[in-house]
Short mmCIF file of C-alpha atoms in Angstrom, two decimals:
data_model
loop_
_atom_site.label_atom_id
_atom_site.label_comp_id
_atom_site.label_asym_id
_atom_site.label_seq_id
_atom_site.Cartn_x
_atom_site.Cartn_y
_atom_site.Cartn_z
CA MET A 1 0.09 0.12 0.12
CA ASN A 2 1.20 3.37 -0.74
CA GLU A 3 1.91 5.44 2.51
CA ILE A 4 1.89 9.01 0.70
CA LEU A 5 -1.30 8.09 -1.02
CA ILE A 6 -3.03 7.34 2.32
CA ARG A 7 -1.58 10.38 3.81
CA SER A 8 -3.01 12.42 1.00
CA LEU A 9 -6.11 11.05 1.22
CA THR A 10 -6.90 10.82 5.13
CA PRO A 11 -7.75 14.64 5.77
CA SER A 12 -10.21 14.62 2.94
CA VAL A 13 -12.20 11.44 4.15
CA LEU A 14 -11.91 12.75 7.73
CA GLY A 15 -13.36 16.09 6.70
CA ILE A 16 -16.26 14.39 4.69
CA LEU A 17 -17.17 12.28 7.72
CA VAL A 18 -17.42 15.48 9.72
CA ARG A 19 -19.44 17.33 7.30
CA ARG A 20 -21.78 14.50 7.40
CA GLY A 21 -22.29 14.81 11.22
CA ALA A 22 -19.85 12.69 12.68
CA ASP A 23 -18.00 14.47 15.68
CA PHE A 24 -14.37 14.90 15.34
CA ALA A 25 -13.27 12.25 17.57
CA ALA A 26 -15.39 9.76 16.37
CA ALA A 27 -14.60 10.57 12.71
CA GLU A 28 -10.85 10.12 13.36
CA ASP A 29 -11.32 6.59 15.12
CA ALA A 30 -13.41 5.57 12.13
CA VAL A 31 -10.94 6.74 9.51
CA GLN A 32 -7.98 5.02 11.40
CA ASP A 33 -10.12 1.85 11.13
CA ALA A 34 -10.54 2.20 7.82
CA LEU A 35 -6.85 2.52 7.37
CA VAL A 36 -6.20 -0.38 9.21
CA GLU A 37 -8.59 -2.41 6.85
CA ALA A 38 -6.73 -0.75 3.78
CA VAL A 39 -3.59 -2.13 4.81
CA ARG A 40 -5.16 -5.65 5.27
CA VAL A 41 -7.12 -5.74 1.92
CA TRP A 42 -5.44 -3.55 -0.40
CA PRO A 43 -2.06 -5.61 -1.21
CA ALA A 44 -4.38 -8.46 -2.52
CA ASP A 45 -7.32 -6.41 -3.95
CA PRO A 46 -6.64 -2.66 -4.72
CA PRO A 47 -9.63 -0.62 -5.11
CA ARG A 48 -10.02 1.26 -8.30
CA ASP A 49 -11.29 4.37 -6.41
CA ALA A 50 -9.06 4.49 -3.03
CA LYS A 51 -10.75 7.68 -1.72
CA GLY A 52 -14.39 6.24 -2.46
CA TRP A 53 -13.45 2.96 -0.87
CA LEU A 54 -11.99 4.78 2.43
CA ILE A 55 -15.07 7.22 2.64
CA THR A 56 -17.41 4.17 2.39
CA VAL A 57 -15.47 1.90 4.82
CA ALA A 58 -14.97 4.66 7.40
CA TRP A 59 -18.41 5.90 7.38
CA ARG A 60 -19.75 2.30 7.93
CA ARG A 61 -17.23 2.06 10.75
CA PHE A 62 -18.60 5.15 12.13
CA LEU A 63 -22.16 4.04 11.93
CA ASP A 64 -21.40 0.65 13.71
CA ALA A 65 -19.60 2.47 16.63
CA THR A 66 -22.29 4.97 16.68
CA ARG A 67 -25.11 2.13 16.96
CA ALA A 68 -23.23 0.55 19.71
CA ASP A 69 -23.28 3.59 21.73
CA THR A 70 -26.81 3.96 23.41
CA ALA A 71 -26.18 7.51 24.29
CA ARG A 72 -25.81 8.31 20.75
CA ARG A 73 -29.12 6.48 19.42
CA ARG A 74 -30.16 9.59 17.71
CA ARG A 75 -27.24 9.20 15.14
CA GLU A 76 -28.99 5.99 13.83
CA ASP A 77 -31.14 7.97 11.47
CA LEU A 78 -28.08 8.40 9.51
CA VAL A 79 -27.83 4.99 8.38
CA ASP A 80 -29.83 5.69 5.31
CA GLU A 81 -27.48 8.15 4.40
CA GLU A 82 -24.49 5.86 3.91
CA PRO A 83 -22.55 6.87 0.65
CA THR A 84 -22.76 4.28 -2.09
CA PRO A 85 -19.45 3.07 -3.54
CA GLY A 86 -18.19 5.06 -6.69
CA PRO A 87 -15.93 7.98 -7.56
CA ALA A 88 -15.65 10.54 -4.66
CA PRO A 89 -15.89 14.28 -5.17
CA ALA A 90 -12.94 15.89 -6.62
CA ALA A 91 -12.67 18.68 -3.99
CA ASP A 92 -9.92 19.17 -1.67
CA ASP A 93 -11.09 19.27 1.86
CA THR A 94 -7.90 19.26 3.58
CA LEU A 95 -7.44 23.22 3.83
CA GLN A 96 -11.06 23.35 5.22
CA LEU A 97 -10.42 20.70 7.86
CA TYR A 98 -7.05 22.81 8.93
CA PHE A 99 -9.50 25.62 9.75
CA LEU A 100 -12.34 23.36 11.49
CA CYS A 101 -9.60 22.07 13.83
CA ALA A 102 -8.72 25.48 14.72
CA HIS A 103 -12.10 25.61 16.65
CA PRO A 104 -12.54 28.61 19.07
CA SER A 105 -13.13 26.20 21.90
CA LEU A 106 -9.66 25.21 21.96
CA THR A 107 -6.49 27.06 22.94
CA PRO A 108 -4.19 27.63 20.08
CA SER A 109 -1.96 25.27 21.07
CA SER A 110 -4.31 22.54 21.43
CA ALA A 111 -5.64 23.20 17.99
CA VAL A 112 -2.27 23.05 16.52
CA ALA A 113 -1.58 19.71 18.48
CA LEU A 114 -4.94 18.10 17.44
CA THR A 115 -4.44 19.05 13.84
CA LEU A 116 -0.90 17.96 13.43
CA ARG A 117 -2.25 14.59 15.00
CA ALA A 118 -5.58 14.22 12.87
CA VAL A 119 -5.00 15.91 9.58
CA GLY A 120 -1.13 16.00 9.27
CA GLY A 121 -0.61 12.57 10.17
CA LEU A 122 2.17 13.31 12.83
CA THR A 123 3.03 10.90 15.67
CA THR A 124 2.62 12.38 19.49
CA ARG A 125 6.42 11.95 19.54
CA GLN A 126 6.96 14.22 16.73
CA ILE A 127 4.41 16.92 17.85
CA ALA A 128 5.89 16.68 21.21
CA GLN A 129 9.34 17.57 19.79
CA ALA A 130 7.91 20.22 17.78
CA TYR A 131 6.57 21.89 20.92
CA LEU A 132 9.58 21.25 23.19
CA VAL A 133 7.52 19.30 25.68
CA PRO A 134 7.65 15.71 26.88
CA GLU A 135 5.65 13.13 24.75
CA ALA A 136 3.47 12.32 27.90
CA THR A 137 2.44 15.74 28.08
CA MET A 138 1.49 16.22 24.49
CA ALA A 139 -0.40 12.81 24.70
CA GLN A 140 -2.63 14.72 27.51
CA ARG A 141 -2.88 17.80 25.41
CA ILE A 142 -4.13 15.99 22.55
CA SER A 143 -6.57 14.00 24.27
CA ARG A 144 -8.30 16.75 25.99
CA ALA A 145 -8.40 18.46 22.66
CA LYS A 146 -10.45 15.54 21.54
CA ARG A 147 -12.80 15.43 24.37
CA THR A 148 -13.40 19.22 24.02
CA VAL A 149 -14.37 19.25 20.47
CA SER A 150 -16.36 15.69 20.62
CA GLY A 151 -19.91 16.41 19.66
CA VAL A 152 -19.13 20.28 19.02
CA ARG A 153 -20.68 21.78 15.76
CA PHE A 154 -17.77 22.73 13.63
CA ASP A 155 -19.80 25.94 12.33
CA GLN A 156 -17.14 28.29 14.09
CA PRO A 157 -14.00 27.69 11.93
CA GLY A 158 -10.63 28.94 13.74
CA ASP A 159 -8.38 31.70 12.99
CA VAL A 160 -5.57 32.50 10.31
CA ALA A 161 -2.92 32.53 13.03
CA THR A 162 -3.59 28.98 14.11
CA VAL A 163 -3.78 27.49 10.80
CA LEU A 164 -0.51 29.07 9.88
CA ARG A 165 1.24 27.83 13.01
CA VAL A 166 -0.16 24.33 12.05
CA LEU A 167 0.93 24.54 8.36
CA TYR A 168 4.33 25.76 9.53
CA LEU A 169 5.04 22.79 11.74
CA VAL A 170 3.78 20.32 9.18
CA PHE A 171 6.38 21.68 6.89
CA ASN A 172 9.03 21.57 9.25
CA GLU A 173 8.41 17.72 9.99
CA GLY A 174 8.32 17.13 6.40
CA TYR A 175 11.59 19.00 5.76
CA SER A 176 13.19 17.30 8.44
CA GLY A 177 13.02 13.96 6.18
CA ASP A 178 10.93 12.12 8.87
CA VAL A 179 7.93 12.43 7.37
CA ASP A 180 7.54 13.91 3.73
CA LEU A 181 4.86 16.61 4.08
CA ALA A 182 6.80 19.45 3.08
CA ALA A 183 5.30 19.68 -0.38
CA GLU A 184 1.73 19.16 0.87
CA ALA A 185 2.37 22.09 3.30
CA ILE A 186 3.37 24.40 0.56
CA ARG A 187 0.47 23.26 -1.78
CA LEU A 188 -2.05 24.29 0.79
CA THR A 189 -0.24 27.60 2.21
CA ARG A 190 -0.59 28.35 -1.69
CA GLN A 191 -4.34 27.79 -1.63
CA LEU A 192 -4.59 30.14 1.70
CA ALA A 193 -2.56 32.80 -0.11
CA ALA A 194 -5.05 32.45 -3.20
CA ALA A 195 -8.01 33.01 -0.85
CA ILE A 196 -6.68 35.16 1.71
CA ASP A 197 -5.00 38.52 1.50
CA HIS A 198 -2.83 38.38 4.56
CA PRO A 199 0.80 39.46 4.74
CA GLU A 200 1.77 36.78 7.14
CA VAL A 201 0.24 33.98 4.89
CA ALA A 202 2.54 35.56 2.08
CA GLY A 203 5.34 35.41 4.56
CA LEU A 204 4.75 31.79 5.40
CA LEU A 205 4.64 30.75 1.71
CA ALA A 206 7.79 32.79 0.99
CA LEU A 207 9.59 31.22 3.91
CA MET A 208 8.55 27.56 2.78
CA LEU A 209 9.73 28.18 -0.70
CA LEU A 210 13.13 29.45 0.58
CA HIS A 211 13.67 26.71 2.76
CA HIS A 212 12.59 23.87 0.16
CA ALA A 213 14.67 25.48 -2.64
CA ARG A 214 17.59 24.03 -0.63
CA ARG A 215 16.28 20.72 -0.06
CA ALA A 216 18.55 18.96 -2.53
CA ALA A 217 21.69 20.11 -1.41
CA ARG A 218 20.61 19.43 2.42
CA THR A 219 21.81 15.53 2.12
CA ALA A 220 24.90 13.79 0.48
CA PRO A 221 24.23 10.90 -1.55
CA ASP A 222 24.83 8.41 1.45
CA GLY A 223 22.06 10.43 3.05
CA SER A 224 24.19 12.20 5.67
CA LEU A 225 23.46 15.79 6.53
CA VAL A 226 25.31 18.76 4.81
CA PRO A 227 25.41 21.90 6.89
CA LEU A 228 24.38 24.95 5.19
CA ALA A 229 27.69 26.35 4.89
CA GLU A 230 29.01 23.34 3.08
CA GLN A 231 26.18 22.99 0.71
CA ASP A 232 26.61 23.34 -3.35
CA ARG A 233 24.56 26.28 -3.79
CA GLY A 234 24.51 25.30 -7.69
CA ARG A 235 22.07 22.71 -6.48
CA TRP A 236 19.71 25.03 -4.88
CA ASP A 237 16.32 25.94 -6.95
CA THR A 238 16.83 29.18 -8.08
CA ARG A 239 13.16 29.60 -9.41
CA ALA A 240 11.62 28.61 -6.05
CA ILE A 241 14.23 31.44 -4.51
CA ALA A 242 13.24 33.93 -6.90
CA GLU A 243 9.47 33.36 -6.29
CA GLY A 244 9.95 33.39 -2.34
CA VAL A 245 11.82 36.58 -2.62
CA VAL A 246 9.12 38.34 -4.66
CA ILE A 247 6.42 37.15 -2.46
CA LEU A 248 8.58 38.44 0.49
CA GLN A 249 9.19 41.86 -0.79
CA ALA A 250 5.33 42.55 -1.38
CA ALA A 251 4.60 41.23 1.97
CA LEU A 252 7.16 43.50 3.58
CA ALA A 253 6.03 46.46 1.69
CA ARG A 254 2.67 46.34 3.48
CA ASP A 255 4.66 47.06 6.81
CA ARG A 256 2.74 44.73 8.84
CA LEU A 257 5.72 42.66 10.16
CA GLY A 258 4.96 39.17 11.49
CA GLU A 259 7.16 36.49 12.61
CA PHE A 260 7.06 34.28 9.41
CA GLN A 261 7.86 37.29 7.42
CA ALA A 262 11.03 38.05 9.51
CA GLN A 263 12.09 34.15 9.15
CA ALA A 264 11.51 34.52 5.50
CA ALA A 265 13.70 37.55 5.32
CA ILE A 266 16.54 35.55 7.30
CA ALA A 267 16.05 32.70 4.79
CA ALA A 268 16.50 35.34 1.70
CA LEU A 269 19.43 36.84 2.98
CA HIS A 270 21.25 33.15 3.24
CA ALA A 271 19.71 32.52 -0.20
CA ASP A 272 21.21 35.71 -1.54
CA ALA A 273 24.66 35.00 -0.68
CA PRO A 274 26.65 33.62 -3.53
CA THR A 275 29.29 31.91 -0.83
CA ALA A 276 28.67 31.27 2.78
CA GLY A 277 31.75 33.42 3.41
CA GLU A 278 29.60 36.62 1.93
CA THR A 279 26.55 35.85 4.04
CA ASP A 280 25.64 39.28 5.48
CA TRP A 281 25.49 37.98 9.04
CA VAL A 282 25.33 41.69 10.61
CA GLN A 283 21.70 42.05 8.81
CA ILE A 284 20.79 38.46 9.74
CA VAL A 285 21.36 39.52 13.41
CA GLU A 286 19.18 42.40 13.00
CA TRP A 287 16.17 40.43 11.69
CA TYR A 288 16.60 38.01 14.48
CA ASP A 289 16.41 40.99 16.94
CA GLU A 290 13.23 41.72 14.89
CA LEU A 291 12.18 38.29 15.33
CA ALA A 292 12.80 37.93 19.03
CA GLY A 293 10.55 41.02 19.49
CA LEU A 294 7.66 39.24 17.81
CA THR A 295 8.01 35.60 19.65
CA ASP A 296 9.38 34.53 23.05
CA ASN A 297 10.44 31.14 21.26
CA PRO A 298 13.70 30.14 22.80
CA VAL A 299 14.91 28.42 19.74
CA VAL A 300 14.76 31.75 18.02
CA ARG A 301 17.38 33.20 20.47
CA LEU A 302 19.54 29.97 20.09
CA ASN A 303 19.63 30.80 16.48
CA ARG A 304 20.40 34.40 17.18
CA ALA A 305 23.50 33.09 19.17
CA VAL A 306 24.81 31.31 16.24
CA ALA A 307 24.50 34.53 14.12
CA VAL A 308 25.94 36.51 16.62
CA GLY A 309 28.85 34.16 16.33
CA GLU A 310 29.27 34.48 12.86
CA ALA A 311 28.88 38.24 12.93
CA ASP A 312 30.87 39.20 15.97
CA GLY A 313 33.01 36.38 16.59
CA PRO A 314 32.78 33.16 18.58
CA ARG A 315 33.11 34.55 21.94
CA ALA A 316 30.17 36.99 21.52
CA GLY A 317 28.09 33.83 20.41
CA LEU A 318 29.10 32.00 23.39
CA ALA A 319 28.15 35.12 25.47
CA ALA A 320 24.81 35.14 23.98
CA LEU A 321 24.32 31.22 24.41
CA ALA A 322 25.24 31.50 28.14
CA ALA A 323 22.06 33.42 28.44
CA LEU A 324 19.92 30.59 27.42
CA ASP A 325 18.61 27.44 29.17
CA ASP A 326 21.19 24.87 28.44
CA SER A 327 18.39 22.24 28.20
CA LEU A 328 16.98 23.75 24.82
CA PRO A 329 17.25 21.19 22.02
CA ARG A 330 20.41 21.49 20.05
CA HIS A 331 21.95 24.04 22.55
CA THR A 332 24.75 21.75 23.23
CA ALA A 333 25.35 21.30 19.26
CA VAL A 334 25.62 25.16 19.07
CA ALA A 335 27.97 25.28 21.81
CA ALA A 336 30.05 22.77 20.22
CA TYR A 337 30.28 24.71 17.04
CA LEU A 338 31.03 27.98 18.69
CA HIS A 339 33.71 26.33 20.74
CA GLU A 340 35.37 24.80 17.62
CA ARG A 341 35.10 28.35 15.83
CA ASP A 342 37.00 29.81 18.97
CA GLY A 343 39.58 27.22 18.72
CA ASP A 344 38.83 24.94 21.74
CA LEU A 345 38.77 22.01 20.07
CA THR A 346 38.75 19.54 23.21
CA THR A 347 35.68 20.84 24.44
CA ALA A 348 34.07 21.03 21.14
CA ALA A 349 34.50 17.35 20.51
CA ARG A 350 33.19 16.77 23.90
CA LEU A 351 30.07 18.73 23.29
CA TYR A 352 29.86 17.03 20.03
CA VAL A 353 29.48 13.86 21.62
CA GLU A 354 27.19 14.85 24.07
CA ALA A 355 24.81 16.46 21.26
CA ALA A 356 24.84 13.33 19.30
CA ARG A 357 23.45 11.40 22.27
CA LYS A 358 20.65 14.00 22.38
CA ALA A 359 19.82 14.20 18.66
CA PRO A 360 16.28 14.02 17.76
CA ASN A 361 16.86 11.84 14.80
CA LEU A 362 19.44 9.44 13.37
CA ALA A 363 20.59 11.68 10.44
CA GLU A 364 21.34 14.76 12.94
CA ARG A 365 22.92 12.06 15.45
CA ASP A 366 25.21 10.94 12.68
CA HIS A 367 26.50 14.05 11.69
CA LEU A 368 27.35 15.17 15.10
CA THR A 369 29.31 11.84 15.62
CA ARG A 370 31.38 12.61 12.86
CA GLN A 371 31.96 16.02 13.84
CA ALA A 372 33.30 14.86 17.20
CA ALA A 373 35.41 12.15 15.20
CA ARG A 374 36.86 14.84 12.96
CA LEU A 375 38.17 16.99 15.87
CA ASN A 376 39.43 13.75 17.72
CA VAL A 377 41.71 12.90 14.84
CA ARG A 378 42.81 16.55 14.54
CA LEU A 379 43.68 16.40 18.47
CA SER A 380 45.54 13.06 18.50
CA ARG A 381 48.04 14.33 15.62
#
């Protein structure tokens, strides 16, 4: 069974069940049951219309569960409305479902977490990593969100800011290579930009395009990570960069700066540099200062410390880093890099080993391990 196909169909099927009267939690359970059935049946008997098959099976699962629940006997009237097998509507419900999940009854953080789990297909572990919280904490948050929206009428869709946050986190997870959702996030953000005249929507689209433009150069043929400074810039997608810059400039001209526009401006400065050595780090630090004023995200200040180290020297970067909580993800890796830049190879090698143990994925762990090994070879000579 094609996992990418399943991921692309799941949001639309879930949206159809919600519109037909299923509450969100029950609809999600029914869709998950249908996916399990697809795993069992499709390899031997693939359907001609995968979406129609999933809708029919999910709806039947929902109706079966409804009949079994005496507290919801009123829903038995929906049995006669069961959709017949056949081609499903071609409309894409994914973006609409993102808005529905950003329900006013939920806090923004809960709405984002629920949407990432139910629509984006991310695991609780992946969402917890994105939020910098323990997995158990995120599991409780998602469960509470499901209980909150269970039985709620989805006639009050949420706000644009929450939807943007969801799309951004989905893109980041896809961009990391753990789940390939980056292209889908770009597609949906294009739809949103076409439907809504909002500078932050444009800023997010520009940011995605500028980051995605570097994707081909981010890994070596053996799958290992290639740091930005070492990437082959000839492999960057210049058309995507040009489009992202044009979109960003139009958004900035409206003088309604938001965090996605600021992030896109930083990405544009990296994309504009012919070589790593020609990067305008002073201006990047200035944009990080703007970004820090717009958000209290500690990761922003962590990245700013790196930029300060490039603009003003590694000791300045280490001073900026010292003001941050050392439990932050990648804090140790940044410290290792700055110590290496400062010439303290012994400390840097030790910190690279420590950072590798804390790495959130295998590719990053391998990269940090290689960095430590490289320095240890130099120290042994």
